Each structure stands twice: as C-alpha cells, then as structure tokens.
C-alpha cells in the first residue's frame, strides 16, 4: 500500500478529455500557410516588373563615319564622257554626303570606292539617268561609257547586305536620303547576269515629302549634309513625260510581249538637259560625328 501510494503520483498519467475540433484555428493555419507559400516558394512575376514589359529594339546606328562629295553640272552642248569633256558646262553645286558605315559597312565601302575611283570605275562624268519630280533622282547606271553610264566595276566586294533585313531599317522620309537602288535599279539584264556584277546605282530623294514606296525595298546608307539646294535644282529640271495614250499603248505592247515596250519605257522620266556628276571624291573625317538631328 505504501508502494502504491508512493508510485502512483509518478506513474499515473492524467487523462484529458478529447478537445472539440476548432475549425477557426484550422482555417487560420491554412491562411498562414498559403501566405508563406505565396511569398517564399512561389515565384509570380509582378505585372509592373520591367522584365515582363517587352523592350523596343535599339535604334539604327546612323553615326556618320565617312563623307564624300559630288559636284553636279549641266552640259548645254555636246557631252563626251569618254573624253571627260563638256565645253561651257554650268555648275549646279556640290553635295556633301554623310555615310552610315556602322549600319551598312559593305554598301558604304562600295559607294566610297566608286567616288574615289579605287574600284576600277567611278561615278565621275556619268549622267543623272532619271528624275521623278517630287520624289527622287537616279544616277550610277551601268553600261556604256560613251553614253554617260558607269563602267562596270571590277574590284568591289559582293554586297551581302542586300539580303539582310537589318539593312532596310531606315526610311525615305525626307529630302536628301541616299539609297542603293534595288527596286528602282534599271541596269540591263545582260549586265546583271554577269557573275561579277556589283550594283552601284543609287538614288537621292528630292522631297518635299517622303517616299514610302521606296521603304523596305532599297538600302538607305547616307544622307545629304550640305547642298540640299543642289538637290532641289536637279529635281526642277524638266523630264520627258509621255502622253497618256502612249502609256496605254506601251502597256498593251508589253501585255502582248513586244520587246520594244521596255526599251521605249526606258526613256520616260529622263531629264531633257544633260545633268552629270562632274567630280566626286572622299572628304577625310578625323572623328565620326553624332547622328544627324533629323533621321531618315
């Protein structure tokens, strides 16, 4: 009895009644648990996070890395480009063109080589081939030297930028945009089929408005820095414009497969005065300049 009385306080286990389930405390635990999970283990991007907002692509690099000049003149008498001769020529003035060598280095290198003559050919003493009033004029067509066309160059790199979508980033949005002719190129097919053919025909927009029909189809590689008055003077020169009836007959002839139709159409928009590039070359740039304030 003594042992029982001594051990009972140590060995006896108190008995507690089963508590009633507390739904409130269980719900409170669940909320705290979800809050812990949402803040620690789940990674949900915030709708205001900068990483969730798509960033625009960087603007094209229009740093002027090179400068070239082109002098334009009118020949009122007989023009003999093969002899580099025009008596009584009337100077129109000089264009200074800034080139975007970081954006399209191959196009810029080839154009600069044509201005300096290091390509085995040159734009010097070649004609402005076509003028589209209120839009642009075209020069640098390849062909016969005695007709004022560019001699096909021999030492130019193949321009792979013509198939690179990044080369078509800039727009023809103002006067003075300089662009490599692709959609507007009118070199003869015989010349284009030559495996060593290099396209050097170029256009310059004349304003006053943009030329959206040229966008994404021609490569903008520079802009006129000085001499926009010369561009305006060239744009004002009258051109051959066929009558509407002649246009309709030409369309019909082309539809019927008459080979004379494209030959006749090649004379459309030709200037009625002999406009030519009397001189051209490179102007040394000691330090690349910033982008122009108004981009094309």
PDB file of C-alpha atoms in Angstrom:
ATOM      1  CA  UNK A   1       0.000   0.000   0.000  1.00  0.00           C
ATOM      2  CA  UNK A   2       2.927   2.282   0.725  1.00  0.00           C
ATOM      3  CA  UNK A   3       4.480   1.472  -2.569  1.00  0.00           C
ATOM      4  CA  UNK A   4       1.258   2.104  -4.365  1.00  0.00           C
ATOM      5  CA  UNK A   5       0.835   5.409  -2.613  1.00  0.00           C
ATOM      6  CA  UNK A   6       4.446   6.360  -3.408  1.00  0.00           C
ATOM      7  CA  UNK A   7       4.483   5.393  -7.074  1.00  0.00           C
ATOM      8  CA  UNK A   8       1.043   6.487  -8.068  1.00  0.00           C
ATOM      9  CA  UNK A   9       1.932  10.184  -8.411  1.00  0.00           C
ATOM     10  CA  UNK A  10       4.868   9.248 -10.660  1.00  0.00           C
ATOM     11  CA  UNK A  11       3.306   6.535 -12.781  1.00  0.00           C
ATOM     12  CA  UNK A  12      -0.171   7.799 -13.119  1.00  0.00           C
ATOM     13  CA  UNK A  13      -0.920   9.711 -16.364  1.00  0.00           C
ATOM     14  CA  UNK A  14      -3.562  12.362 -16.141  1.00  0.00           C
ATOM     15  CA  UNK A  15      -6.444  11.901 -18.515  1.00  0.00           C
ATOM     16  CA  UNK A  16      -7.711  14.849 -20.508  1.00  0.00           C
ATOM     17  CA  UNK A  17     -10.887  14.748 -22.466  1.00  0.00           C
ATOM     18  CA  UNK A  18     -10.572  14.971 -26.315  1.00  0.00           C
ATOM     19  CA  UNK A  19     -10.962  18.608 -27.324  1.00  0.00           C
ATOM     20  CA  UNK A  20     -13.610  19.569 -29.752  1.00  0.00           C
ATOM     21  CA  UNK A  21     -12.365  20.348 -33.216  1.00  0.00           C
ATOM     22  CA  UNK A  22     -11.661  24.064 -33.631  1.00  0.00           C
ATOM     23  CA  UNK A  23     -12.449  24.985 -37.223  1.00  0.00           C
ATOM     24  CA  UNK A  24     -11.428  28.574 -36.708  1.00  0.00           C
ATOM     25  CA  UNK A  25      -7.868  27.683 -35.694  1.00  0.00           C
ATOM     26  CA  UNK A  26      -7.570  25.243 -38.628  1.00  0.00           C
ATOM     27  CA  UNK A  27      -8.693  27.915 -41.100  1.00  0.00           C
ATOM     28  CA  UNK A  28      -6.240  30.375 -39.606  1.00  0.00           C
ATOM     29  CA  UNK A  29      -3.380  27.912 -40.081  1.00  0.00           C
ATOM     30  CA  UNK A  30      -4.357  27.375 -43.727  1.00  0.00           C
ATOM     31  CA  UNK A  31      -4.266  31.062 -44.467  1.00  0.00           C
ATOM     32  CA  UNK A  32      -0.875  31.497 -42.846  1.00  0.00           C
ATOM     33  CA  UNK A  33       0.407  28.504 -44.774  1.00  0.00           C
ATOM     34  CA  UNK A  34      -0.793  29.866 -48.111  1.00  0.00           C
ATOM     35  CA  UNK A  35       0.676  33.249 -47.321  1.00  0.00           C
ATOM     36  CA  UNK A  36       4.014  31.615 -46.569  1.00  0.00           C
ATOM     37  CA  UNK A  37       3.932  29.649 -49.812  1.00  0.00           C
ATOM     38  CA  UNK A  38       2.966  32.649 -51.915  1.00  0.00           C
ATOM     39  CA  UNK A  39       5.831  34.750 -50.575  1.00  0.00           C
ATOM     40  CA  UNK A  40       8.602  32.190 -50.282  1.00  0.00           C
ATOM     41  CA  UNK A  41       8.181  29.239 -52.616  1.00  0.00           C
ATOM     42  CA  UNK A  42       6.037  30.594 -55.455  1.00  0.00           C
ATOM     43  CA  UNK A  43       7.628  32.964 -57.969  1.00  0.00           C
ATOM     44  CA  UNK A  44       4.948  35.049 -59.631  1.00  0.00           C
ATOM     45  CA  UNK A  45       6.206  37.971 -61.765  1.00  0.00           C
ATOM     46  CA  UNK A  46       4.691  41.296 -60.950  1.00  0.00           C
ATOM     47  CA  UNK A  47       2.700  42.859 -63.770  1.00  0.00           C
ATOM     48  CA  UNK A  48       4.705  46.049 -63.234  1.00  0.00           C
ATOM     49  CA  UNK A  49       8.056  44.288 -63.457  1.00  0.00           C
ATOM     50  CA  UNK A  50      10.341  45.768 -66.137  1.00  0.00           C
ATOM     51  CA  UNK A  51      11.349  42.265 -67.259  1.00  0.00           C
ATOM     52  CA  UNK A  52       7.746  41.496 -68.171  1.00  0.00           C
ATOM     53  CA  UNK A  53       7.421  44.555 -70.456  1.00  0.00           C
ATOM     54  CA  UNK A  54       8.821  43.964 -73.977  1.00  0.00           C
ATOM     55  CA  UNK A  55      11.640  46.382 -74.703  1.00  0.00           C
ATOM     56  CA  UNK A  56      11.815  48.139 -78.103  1.00  0.00           C
ATOM     57  CA  UNK A  57      14.800  47.292 -80.321  1.00  0.00           C
ATOM     58  CA  UNK A  58      17.694  49.764 -80.266  1.00  0.00           C
ATOM     59  CA  UNK A  59      17.522  52.488 -82.932  1.00  0.00           C
ATOM     60  CA  UNK A  60      19.675  52.051 -86.066  1.00  0.00           C
ATOM     61  CA  UNK A  61      23.196  53.421 -85.766  1.00  0.00           C
ATOM     62  CA  UNK A  62      23.284  56.440 -88.083  1.00  0.00           C
ATOM     63  CA  UNK A  63      26.679  57.724 -86.990  1.00  0.00           C
ATOM     64  CA  UNK A  64      28.362  59.452 -89.937  1.00  0.00           C
ATOM     65  CA  UNK A  65      31.624  57.541 -90.345  1.00  0.00           C
ATOM     66  CA  UNK A  66      32.608  58.813 -93.800  1.00  0.00           C
ATOM     67  CA  UNK A  67      31.945  61.821 -96.017  1.00  0.00           C
ATOM     68  CA  UNK A  68      32.073  62.052 -99.791  1.00  0.00           C
ATOM     69  CA  UNK A  69      31.364  64.905-102.201  1.00  0.00           C
ATOM     70  CA  UNK A  70      29.677  65.028-105.583  1.00  0.00           C
ATOM     71  CA  UNK A  71      29.766  68.002-107.943  1.00  0.00           C
ATOM     72  CA  UNK A  72      26.860  68.243-110.400  1.00  0.00           C
ATOM     73  CA  UNK A  73      26.821  70.209-113.624  1.00  0.00           C
ATOM     74  CA  UNK A  74      24.716  70.751-116.737  1.00  0.00           C
ATOM     75  CA  UNK A  75      26.264  70.352-120.171  1.00  0.00           C
ATOM     76  CA  UNK A  76      24.461  72.643-122.638  1.00  0.00           C
ATOM     77  CA  UNK A  77      26.474  71.406-125.617  1.00  0.00           C
ATOM     78  CA  UNK A  78      27.710  68.025-126.772  1.00  0.00           C
ATOM     79  CA  UNK A  79      28.765  65.818-123.886  1.00  0.00           C
ATOM     80  CA  UNK A  80      31.642  63.395-124.401  1.00  0.00           C
ATOM     81  CA  UNK A  81      32.019  61.465-121.144  1.00  0.00           C
ATOM     82  CA  UNK A  82      34.641  59.109-122.558  1.00  0.00           C
ATOM     83  CA  UNK A  83      36.860  62.154-123.123  1.00  0.00           C
ATOM     84  CA  UNK A  84      35.875  63.781-119.806  1.00  0.00           C
ATOM     85  CA  UNK A  85      34.897  66.793-121.811  1.00  0.00           C
ATOM     86  CA  UNK A  86      31.991  69.227-121.803  1.00  0.00           C
ATOM     87  CA  UNK A  87      32.511  72.688-123.158  1.00  0.00           C
ATOM     88  CA  UNK A  88      30.761  75.534-121.365  1.00  0.00           C
ATOM     89  CA  UNK A  89      29.476  73.366-118.528  1.00  0.00           C
ATOM     90  CA  UNK A  90      27.214  75.056-115.988  1.00  0.00           C
ATOM     91  CA  UNK A  91      27.966  74.036-112.388  1.00  0.00           C
ATOM     92  CA  UNK A  92      24.953  73.310-110.217  1.00  0.00           C
ATOM     93  CA  UNK A  93      26.921  72.885-106.992  1.00  0.00           C
ATOM     94  CA  UNK A  94      28.318  70.339-104.585  1.00  0.00           C
ATOM     95  CA  UNK A  95      26.686  67.717-102.392  1.00  0.00           C
ATOM     96  CA  UNK A  96      28.405  66.567 -99.207  1.00  0.00           C
ATOM     97  CA  UNK A  97      27.045  63.155 -98.270  1.00  0.00           C
ATOM     98  CA  UNK A  98      27.422  61.553 -94.855  1.00  0.00           C
ATOM     99  CA  UNK A  99      27.656  57.753 -94.870  1.00  0.00           C
ATOM    100  CA  UNK A 100      26.437  55.329 -92.189  1.00  0.00           C
ATOM    101  CA  UNK A 101      29.405  52.968 -92.044  1.00  0.00           C
ATOM    102  CA  UNK A 102      28.349  51.249 -88.818  1.00  0.00           C
ATOM    103  CA  UNK A 103      24.898  50.393 -90.130  1.00  0.00           C
ATOM    104  CA  UNK A 104      25.755  49.085 -93.628  1.00  0.00           C
ATOM    105  CA  UNK A 105      29.567  48.855 -93.938  1.00  0.00           C
ATOM    106  CA  UNK A 106      29.645  46.947 -97.254  1.00  0.00           C
ATOM    107  CA  UNK A 107      27.274  49.333 -99.041  1.00  0.00           C
ATOM    108  CA  UNK A 108      29.203  52.343 -97.718  1.00  0.00           C
ATOM    109  CA  UNK A 109      32.579  50.852 -98.680  1.00  0.00           C
ATOM    110  CA  UNK A 110      31.452  50.157-102.256  1.00  0.00           C
ATOM    111  CA  UNK A 111      29.894  53.604-102.684  1.00  0.00           C
ATOM    112  CA  UNK A 112      33.008  55.301-101.343  1.00  0.00           C
ATOM    113  CA  UNK A 113      35.204  53.237-103.692  1.00  0.00           C
ATOM    114  CA  UNK A 114      33.069  54.393-106.640  1.00  0.00           C
ATOM    115  CA  UNK A 115      33.521  58.013-105.565  1.00  0.00           C
ATOM    116  CA  UNK A 116      37.309  57.724-105.253  1.00  0.00           C
ATOM    117  CA  UNK A 117      37.805  55.505-108.309  1.00  0.00           C
ATOM    118  CA  UNK A 118      39.588  52.768-106.340  1.00  0.00           C
ATOM    119  CA  UNK A 119      37.065  50.203-107.632  1.00  0.00           C
ATOM    120  CA  UNK A 120      38.397  50.394-111.181  1.00  0.00           C
ATOM    121  CA  UNK A 121      35.396  52.559-112.081  1.00  0.00           C
ATOM    122  CA  UNK A 122      33.939  55.871-110.952  1.00  0.00           C
ATOM    123  CA  UNK A 123      30.813  57.986-110.871  1.00  0.00           C
ATOM    124  CA  UNK A 124      32.798  60.899-112.327  1.00  0.00           C
ATOM    125  CA  UNK A 125      31.451  62.141-115.688  1.00  0.00           C
ATOM    126  CA  UNK A 126      28.393  59.891-115.577  1.00  0.00           C
ATOM    127  CA  UNK A 127      24.817  61.035-116.065  1.00  0.00           C
ATOM    128  CA  UNK A 128      21.835  61.515-113.832  1.00  0.00           C
ATOM    129  CA  UNK A 129      19.674  58.949-115.600  1.00  0.00           C
ATOM    130  CA  UNK A 130      16.175  59.714-114.380  1.00  0.00           C
ATOM    131  CA  UNK A 131      14.337  62.346-112.365  1.00  0.00           C
ATOM    132  CA  UNK A 132      10.979  61.681-110.745  1.00  0.00           C
ATOM    133  CA  UNK A 133       9.588  65.113-109.815  1.00  0.00           C
ATOM    134  CA  UNK A 134       8.683  65.443-106.163  1.00  0.00           C
ATOM    135  CA  UNK A 135      10.272  62.085-105.342  1.00  0.00           C
ATOM    136  CA  UNK A 136      13.892  61.254-106.257  1.00  0.00           C
ATOM    137  CA  UNK A 137      16.543  61.136-108.978  1.00  0.00           C
ATOM    138  CA  UNK A 138      18.682  58.167-110.052  1.00  0.00           C
ATOM    139  CA  UNK A 139      22.373  58.009-111.052  1.00  0.00           C
ATOM    140  CA  UNK A 140      25.080  55.374-111.379  1.00  0.00           C
ATOM    141  CA  UNK A 141      23.506  53.184-114.052  1.00  0.00           C
ATOM    142  CA  UNK A 142      25.987  50.699-115.505  1.00  0.00           C
ATOM    143  CA  UNK A 143      26.570  50.335-119.218  1.00  0.00           C
ATOM    144  CA  UNK A 144      28.487  52.068-121.976  1.00  0.00           C
ATOM    145  CA  UNK A 145      30.931  54.776-121.002  1.00  0.00           C
ATOM    146  CA  UNK A 146      30.310  56.737-124.222  1.00  0.00           C
ATOM    147  CA  UNK A 147      26.649  57.030-123.209  1.00  0.00           C
ATOM    148  CA  UNK A 148      27.486  58.548-119.841  1.00  0.00           C
ATOM    149  CA  UNK A 149      26.913  55.301-117.954  1.00  0.00           C
ATOM    150  CA  UNK A 150      29.134  53.769-115.283  1.00  0.00           C
ATOM    151  CA  UNK A 151      31.774  51.306-116.381  1.00  0.00           C
ATOM    152  CA  UNK A 152      31.119  48.006-114.536  1.00  0.00           C
ATOM    153  CA  UNK A 153      33.456  47.983-111.505  1.00  0.00           C
ATOM    154  CA  UNK A 154      35.994  45.204-111.155  1.00  0.00           C
ATOM    155  CA  UNK A 155      37.248  45.468-107.567  1.00  0.00           C
ATOM    156  CA  UNK A 156      34.178  45.669-105.353  1.00  0.00           C
ATOM    157  CA  UNK A 157      33.182  43.236-102.621  1.00  0.00           C
ATOM    158  CA  UNK A 158      29.962  41.284-103.079  1.00  0.00           C
ATOM    159  CA  UNK A 159      27.284  43.141-101.143  1.00  0.00           C
ATOM    160  CA  UNK A 160      25.543  40.586 -98.921  1.00  0.00           C
ATOM    161  CA  UNK A 161      23.615  43.373 -97.160  1.00  0.00           C
ATOM    162  CA  UNK A 162      21.071  43.301 -99.992  1.00  0.00           C
ATOM    163  CA  UNK A 163      19.608  40.150 -98.387  1.00  0.00           C
ATOM    164  CA  UNK A 164      19.945  41.288 -94.761  1.00  0.00           C
ATOM    165  CA  UNK A 165      16.698  42.635 -93.298  1.00  0.00           C
ATOM    166  CA  UNK A 166      18.638  44.849 -90.861  1.00  0.00           C
ATOM    167  CA  UNK A 167      19.957  46.888 -93.795  1.00  0.00           C
ATOM    168  CA  UNK A 168      16.434  48.085 -94.624  1.00  0.00           C
ATOM    169  CA  UNK A 169      15.728  49.668 -91.223  1.00  0.00           C
ATOM    170  CA  UNK A 170      15.795  53.326 -92.318  1.00  0.00           C
ATOM    171  CA  UNK A 171      13.020  55.094 -94.205  1.00  0.00           C
ATOM    172  CA  UNK A 172      12.941  57.529 -97.127  1.00  0.00           C
ATOM    173  CA  UNK A 173      11.179  60.119 -95.005  1.00  0.00           C
ATOM    174  CA  UNK A 174      12.671  63.416 -96.180  1.00  0.00           C
ATOM    175  CA  UNK A 175      14.699  65.122 -98.902  1.00  0.00           C
ATOM    176  CA  UNK A 176      18.371  64.179 -99.147  1.00  0.00           C
ATOM    177  CA  UNK A 177      18.156  60.481 -98.269  1.00  0.00           C
ATOM    178  CA  UNK A 178      20.777  58.496-100.205  1.00  0.00           C
ATOM    179  CA  UNK A 179      19.866  54.917-101.033  1.00  0.00           C
ATOM    180  CA  UNK A 180      21.204  51.958-103.016  1.00  0.00           C
ATOM    181  CA  UNK A 181      18.801  51.179-105.864  1.00  0.00           C
ATOM    182  CA  UNK A 182      17.295  47.733-105.669  1.00  0.00           C
ATOM    183  CA  UNK A 183      13.639  48.005-106.652  1.00  0.00           C
ATOM    184  CA  UNK A 184      14.456  51.041-108.834  1.00  0.00           C
ATOM    185  CA  UNK A 185      17.536  49.521-110.464  1.00  0.00           C
ATOM    186  CA  UNK A 186      17.346  49.585-114.269  1.00  0.00           C
ATOM    187  CA  UNK A 187      20.713  48.076-115.256  1.00  0.00           C
ATOM    188  CA  UNK A 188      20.424  45.936-118.382  1.00  0.00           C
ATOM    189  CA  UNK A 189      19.746  42.243-117.778  1.00  0.00           C
ATOM    190  CA  UNK A 190      22.850  41.372-119.763  1.00  0.00           C
ATOM    191  CA  UNK A 191      24.965  43.213-117.192  1.00  0.00           C
ATOM    192  CA  UNK A 192      23.094  41.774-114.210  1.00  0.00           C
ATOM    193  CA  UNK A 193      23.651  38.212-115.448  1.00  0.00           C
ATOM    194  CA  UNK A 194      27.421  38.670-115.231  1.00  0.00           C
ATOM    195  CA  UNK A 195      28.670  36.647-112.217  1.00  0.00           C
ATOM    196  CA  UNK A 196      30.924  39.583-111.292  1.00  0.00           C
ATOM    197  CA  UNK A 197      28.046  42.101-111.348  1.00  0.00           C
ATOM    198  CA  UNK A 198      28.041  44.630-108.492  1.00  0.00           C
ATOM    199  CA  UNK A 199      25.126  47.012-108.103  1.00  0.00           C
ATOM    200  CA  UNK A 200      26.270  50.647-107.701  1.00  0.00           C
ATOM    201  CA  UNK A 201      23.185  52.540-108.892  1.00  0.00           C
ATOM    202  CA  UNK A 202      21.895  54.967-106.274  1.00  0.00           C
ATOM    203  CA  UNK A 203      19.060  57.416-105.712  1.00  0.00           C
ATOM    204  CA  UNK A 204      18.640  60.620-103.731  1.00  0.00           C
ATOM    205  CA  UNK A 205      15.222  61.736-102.541  1.00  0.00           C
ATOM    206  CA  UNK A 206      14.285  65.284-103.529  1.00  0.00           C
ATOM    207  CA  UNK A 207      11.285  65.950-101.295  1.00  0.00           C
ATOM    208  CA  UNK A 208       9.273  67.805-100.319  1.00  0.00           C
ATOM    209  CA  UNK A 209       7.515  64.752 -98.844  1.00  0.00           C
ATOM    210  CA  UNK A 210       8.547  61.192 -98.001  1.00  0.00           C
ATOM    211  CA  UNK A 211       8.742  58.315-100.487  1.00  0.00           C
ATOM    212  CA  UNK A 212       7.199  55.356 -98.633  1.00  0.00           C
ATOM    213  CA  UNK A 213       7.100  53.293-101.843  1.00  0.00           C
ATOM    214  CA  UNK A 214      10.904  53.026-101.566  1.00  0.00           C
ATOM    215  CA  UNK A 215      10.923  51.761 -97.973  1.00  0.00           C
ATOM    216  CA  UNK A 216      11.957  48.140 -97.301  1.00  0.00           C
ATOM    217  CA  UNK A 217      12.975  47.816-100.959  1.00  0.00           C
ATOM    218  CA  UNK A 218      16.135  49.959-101.152  1.00  0.00           C
ATOM    219  CA  UNK A 219      19.038  50.338 -98.710  1.00  0.00           C
ATOM    220  CA  UNK A 220      19.435  53.759 -97.090  1.00  0.00           C
ATOM    221  CA  UNK A 221      23.147  54.258 -96.403  1.00  0.00           C
ATOM    222  CA  UNK A 222      23.572  58.024 -96.029  1.00  0.00           C
ATOM    223  CA  UNK A 223      22.098  61.491 -96.244  1.00  0.00           C
ATOM    224  CA  UNK A 224      22.957  64.855 -97.762  1.00  0.00           C
ATOM    225  CA  UNK A 225      24.714  67.008 -95.152  1.00  0.00           C
ATOM    226  CA  UNK A 226      25.305  70.024 -97.408  1.00  0.00           C
ATOM    227  CA  UNK A 227      23.802  71.039-100.739  1.00  0.00           C
ATOM    228  CA  UNK A 228      20.065  70.417-100.474  1.00  0.00           C
ATOM    229  CA  UNK A 229      19.644  73.426-102.760  1.00  0.00           C
ATOM    230  CA  UNK A 230      21.531  71.438-105.423  1.00  0.00           C
ATOM    231  CA  UNK A 231      19.113  68.532-104.940  1.00  0.00           C
ATOM    232  CA  UNK A 232      16.199  70.939-105.429  1.00  0.00           C
ATOM    233  CA  UNK A 233      17.822  72.355-108.581  1.00  0.00           C
ATOM    234  CA  UNK A 234      18.215  68.871-110.074  1.00  0.00           C
ATOM    235  CA  UNK A 235      14.619  67.990-109.184  1.00  0.00           C
ATOM    236  CA  UNK A 236      13.358  71.070-111.068  1.00  0.00           C
ATOM    237  CA  UNK A 237      14.939  70.072-114.398  1.00  0.00           C
ATOM    238  CA  UNK A 238      12.197  69.107-116.898  1.00  0.00           C
ATOM    239  CA  UNK A 239      11.922  65.469-117.951  1.00  0.00           C
ATOM    240  CA  UNK A 240      10.336  63.514-120.786  1.00  0.00           C
ATOM    241  CA  UNK A 241       6.768  62.579-119.908  1.00  0.00           C
ATOM    242  CA  UNK A 242       4.835  60.514-122.446  1.00  0.00           C
ATOM    243  CA  UNK A 243       1.214  61.302-123.154  1.00  0.00           C
ATOM    244  CA  UNK A 244      -1.444  59.117-121.579  1.00  0.00           C
ATOM    245  CA  UNK A 245      -2.253  57.484-124.938  1.00  0.00           C
ATOM    246  CA  UNK A 246       1.405  56.488-125.384  1.00  0.00           C
ATOM    247  CA  UNK A 247       1.409  54.979-121.910  1.00  0.00           C
ATOM    248  CA  UNK A 248      -1.675  52.930-122.727  1.00  0.00           C
ATOM    249  CA  UNK A 249      -0.177  51.692-125.999  1.00  0.00           C
ATOM    250  CA  UNK A 250       3.024  50.777-124.192  1.00  0.00           C
ATOM    251  CA  UNK A 251       1.072  48.787-121.591  1.00  0.00           C
ATOM    252  CA  UNK A 252      -0.735  46.949-124.386  1.00  0.00           C
ATOM    253  CA  UNK A 253       2.540  46.217-126.199  1.00  0.00           C
ATOM    254  CA  UNK A 254       4.065  44.848-123.007  1.00  0.00           C
ATOM    255  CA  UNK A 255       0.992  42.678-122.437  1.00  0.00           C
ATOM    256  CA  UNK A 256       1.364  41.263-125.953  1.00  0.00           C
ATOM    257  CA  UNK A 257       5.045  40.523-125.328  1.00  0.00           C
ATOM    258  CA  UNK A 258       6.505  43.196-127.605  1.00  0.00           C
ATOM    259  CA  UNK A 259      10.203  43.573-126.718  1.00  0.00           C
ATOM    260  CA  UNK A 260      10.148  47.207-127.806  1.00  0.00           C
ATOM    261  CA  UNK A 261       7.877  48.196-124.901  1.00  0.00           C
ATOM    262  CA  UNK A 262      10.556  48.212-122.138  1.00  0.00           C
ATOM    263  CA  UNK A 263      13.024  49.926-124.491  1.00  0.00           C
ATOM    264  CA  UNK A 264      10.577  52.741-125.093  1.00  0.00           C
ATOM    265  CA  UNK A 265       9.721  52.970-121.417  1.00  0.00           C
ATOM    266  CA  UNK A 266      13.422  53.405-120.552  1.00  0.00           C
ATOM    267  CA  UNK A 267      13.259  56.938-121.976  1.00  0.00           C
ATOM    268  CA  UNK A 268      10.495  58.025-119.598  1.00  0.00           C
ATOM    269  CA  UNK A 269      11.491  60.492-116.870  1.00  0.00           C
ATOM    270  CA  UNK A 270      14.856  61.162-118.490  1.00  0.00           C
ATOM    271  CA  UNK A 271      15.993  64.780-117.978  1.00  0.00           C
ATOM    272  CA  UNK A 272      15.734  66.986-121.050  1.00  0.00           C
ATOM    273  CA  UNK A 273      19.051  68.568-120.089  1.00  0.00           C
ATOM    274  CA  UNK A 274      22.359  66.741-119.706  1.00  0.00           C
ATOM    275  CA  UNK A 275      22.923  66.568-115.934  1.00  0.00           C
ATOM    276  CA  UNK A 276      26.078  64.796-114.870  1.00  0.00           C
ATOM    277  CA  UNK A 277      28.478  64.239-111.962  1.00  0.00           C
ATOM    278  CA  UNK A 278      31.438  66.416-112.919  1.00  0.00           C
ATOM    279  CA  UNK A 279      33.606  65.372-109.968  1.00  0.00           C
ATOM    280  CA  UNK A 280      33.467  63.211-106.835  1.00  0.00           C
ATOM    281  CA  UNK A 281      35.749  62.013-104.084  1.00  0.00           C
ATOM    282  CA  UNK A 282      36.206  61.455-100.359  1.00  0.00           C
ATOM    283  CA  UNK A 283      36.388  64.061 -97.612  1.00  0.00           C
ATOM    284  CA  UNK A 284      38.525  62.906 -94.703  1.00  0.00           C
ATOM    285  CA  UNK A 285      36.698  62.540 -91.384  1.00  0.00           C
ATOM    286  CA  UNK A 286      39.036  62.824 -88.389  1.00  0.00           C
ATOM    287  CA  UNK A 287      36.354  61.817 -85.904  1.00  0.00           C
ATOM    288  CA  UNK A 288      32.954  60.190 -86.573  1.00  0.00           C
ATOM    289  CA  UNK A 289      30.157  62.632 -85.881  1.00  0.00           C
ATOM    290  CA  UNK A 290      26.954  62.096 -83.983  1.00  0.00           C
ATOM    291  CA  UNK A 291      23.764  61.105 -85.731  1.00  0.00           C
ATOM    292  CA  UNK A 292      22.003  63.870 -87.664  1.00  0.00           C
ATOM    293  CA  UNK A 293      19.258  65.620 -85.657  1.00  0.00           C
ATOM    294  CA  UNK A 294      16.570  64.505 -88.099  1.00  0.00           C
ATOM    295  CA  UNK A 295      16.898  60.874 -89.087  1.00  0.00           C
ATOM    296  CA  UNK A 296      15.607  59.481 -92.409  1.00  0.00           C
TER     297      UNK A 296
END
